[in-house]
Every structure is written in C-alpha cells, then in structure tokens.
Backbone as JSON, one array per atom type, in Angstrom:
{
  "sequence": "XXXXXXXXXXXXXXXXXXXXXXXXXXXXXXXXXXXXXXXXXXXXXXXXXXXXXXXXXXXX",
  "N": [[1.37, 37.9, 2.65], [3.18, 36.08, 3.73], [1.47, 34.27, 4.93], [0.29, 33.05, 2.74], [2.5, 31.76, 1.7], [3.06, 29.98, 3.78], [0.71, 28.43, 3.72], [1.0, 27.32, 1.18], [3.29, 25.76, 1.59], [2.33, 23.93, 3.45], [0.37, 22.64, 1.93], [1.99, 21.57, -0.07], [3.5, 19.81, 1.47], [1.48, 18.04, 2.29], [0.74, 16.98, -0.19], [3.12, 15.64, -0.86], [3.18, 13.75, 1.18], [0.88, 12.27, 0.57], [1.63, 11.19, -1.89], [3.79, 9.59, -1.11], [2.45, 7.79, 0.61], [0.8, 6.52, -1.25], [2.72, 5.27, -2.88], [3.89, 3.5, -1.03], [1.7, 1.87, -0.45], [1.25, 0.69, -2.93], [3.64, -0.75, -3.19], [3.42, -2.56, -1.0], [1.13, -3.99, -1.78], [2.06, -5.22, -4.13], [4.08, -6.88, -3.1], [2.61, -8.58, -1.39], [0.88, -9.73, -3.25], [2.68, -11.15, -4.86], [3.62, -12.94, -2.95], [1.29, -14.35, -2.44], [0.98, -15.64, -4.88], [3.23, -17.31, -4.74], [2.5, -18.9, -2.55], [0.28, -20.19, -3.61], [1.49, -21.66, -5.68], [3.09, -23.39, -4.22], [1.2, -24.73, -2.86], [0.48, -23.99, -0.27], [-1.72, -23.72, 1.97], [-2.26, -22.46, 4.45], [-0.54, -20.19, 4.47], [-1.53, -18.93, 2.19], [-4.17, -18.27, 2.99], [-3.66, -16.5, 5.1], [-2.22, -14.47, 3.79], [-4.12, -13.69, 1.91], [-6.04, -12.56, 3.55], [-4.62, -10.34, 4.44], [-4.33, -9.03, 2.0], [-7.01, -8.44, 1.4], [-7.55, -6.66, 3.47], [-5.87, -4.52, 2.81], [-7.05, -3.67, 0.46], [-9.33, -2.33, 1.2]],
  "CA": [[2.15, 37.08, 1.75], [3.75, 34.98, 4.49], [0.43, 33.28, 5.16], [0.15, 32.3, 1.5], [3.67, 30.88, 1.6], [2.87, 28.91, 4.76], [-0.34, 27.56, 3.18], [1.59, 26.59, 0.06], [4.2, 24.75, 2.14], [1.5, 22.9, 4.05], [-0.24, 21.89, 0.83], [3.07, 20.81, -0.7], [3.81, 18.72, 2.38], [0.39, 17.07, 2.2], [0.85, 16.3, -1.48], [4.25, 14.72, -0.77], [2.76, 12.65, 2.05], [-0.07, 11.45, -0.18], [2.41, 10.48, -2.9], [4.53, 8.55, -0.41], [1.48, 6.79, 1.05], [0.37, 5.75, -2.44], [3.85, 4.42, -3.29], [4.01, 2.43, -0.05], [0.57, 0.97, -0.63], [1.51, -0.08, -4.15], [4.72, -1.68, -2.87], [2.88, -3.61, -0.14], [0.23, -4.83, -2.58], [2.87, -6.03, -5.04], [4.75, -7.9, -2.31], [1.61, -9.56, -0.94], [0.4, -10.43, -4.44], [3.72, -12.11, -5.23], [3.64, -13.98, -1.92], [0.1, -15.17, -2.67], [1.32, -16.51, -6.01], [4.14, -18.34, -4.24], [1.73, -19.81, -1.7], [-0.53, -21.02, -4.5], [2.37, -22.59, -6.38], [3.58, -24.4, -3.29], [0.01, -25.31, -2.25], [0.54, -23.68, 1.16], [-3.05, -23.18, 2.26], [-2.19, -21.56, 5.61], [0.04, -18.91, 4.03], [-2.47, -18.33, 1.25], [-5.28, -17.67, 3.73], [-3.12, -15.36, 5.84], [-1.9, -13.41, 2.83], [-5.38, -13.23, 1.32], [-6.65, -11.67, 4.54], [-3.85, -9.09, 4.38], [-4.7, -8.41, 0.73], [-8.36, -7.88, 1.54], [-7.45, -5.5, 4.37], [-5.26, -3.42, 2.05], [-7.96, -3.21, -0.61], [-10.41, -1.53, 1.77]],
  "C": [[2.76, 35.87, 2.48], [2.74, 33.88, 4.74], [0.22, 32.43, 3.91], [1.31, 31.32, 1.34], [3.53, 29.71, 2.57], [1.81, 27.93, 4.28], [0.2, 26.7, 2.04], [2.49, 25.47, 0.57], [3.42, 23.61, 2.78], [0.88, 22.02, 2.96], [0.8, 21.03, 0.12], [3.46, 19.61, 0.16], [2.74, 17.63, 2.34], [0.45, 16.29, 0.9], [1.98, 15.28, -1.46], [3.88, 13.51, 0.09], [1.79, 11.71, 1.33], [0.66, 10.61, -1.22], [3.18, 9.33, -2.25], [3.6, 7.44, 0.06], [1.04, 5.9, -0.11], [1.47, 4.8, -2.89], [4.02, 3.25, -2.33], [2.9, 1.4, -0.2], [0.79, 0.09, -1.86], [2.59, -1.14, -3.9], [4.21, -2.85, -2.04], [1.98, -4.56, -0.93], [1.02, -5.74, -3.5], [3.56, -7.17, -4.29], [3.77, -8.99, -1.87], [1.1, -10.39, -2.12], [1.4, -11.51, -4.88], [3.78, -13.26, -4.22], [2.43, -14.9, -2.05], [0.36, -16.13, -3.83], [2.23, -17.65, -5.56], [3.4, -19.37, -3.39], [0.86, -20.74, -2.55], [0.32, -22.08, -5.2], [2.83, -23.73, -5.48], [2.44, -25.1, -2.54], [0.02, -25.16, -0.71], [-0.74, -22.95, 1.56], [-3.02, -22.17, 3.41], [-1.64, -20.19, 5.22], [-0.91, -18.18, 3.08], [-3.6, -17.61, 1.99], [-4.83, -16.43, 4.49], [-2.87, -14.17, 4.91], [-3.16, -12.84, 2.17], [-6.1, -12.28, 2.27], [-5.95, -10.31, 4.55], [-4.23, -8.31, 3.11], [-6.05, -7.72, 0.82], [-8.36, -6.65, 2.44], [-6.88, -4.29, 3.62], [-6.2, -2.85, 1.0], [-9.07, -2.34, -0.08], [-10.04, -0.11, 1.92]]
}
C-alpha cells in the first residue's frame, strides 16, 4: 500500500509540474506576443526580429 501511495504522490507531483510548465509557457508567449505588437506599432525592426526569434523558439 505504501508503494501505491508513493507512486500516487510522484504522479501528482508530475501533474503539478506539467501544469506549472504550461502556465509559464502561456505567460511567456503572451508577453512576447504583446512585445511584438509594440515593436510593430513603433516600427522597431531590431526588436521585432529579436522577439520573433524568441517566439519561434517557444513554438517549437
């Protein structure tokens, strides 16, 4: 029974970690997307290219 409890706790920990990773990824994407919009509005080509590269890296 203790082994089942330990397995359950490990699985619960993994699920929590996956949820946190997904939330962080969503947050980063939203921030970069907003920054890309700002760069486009201000016609800042250098920032746009840098942010677009970050965006592409996150999408992989």
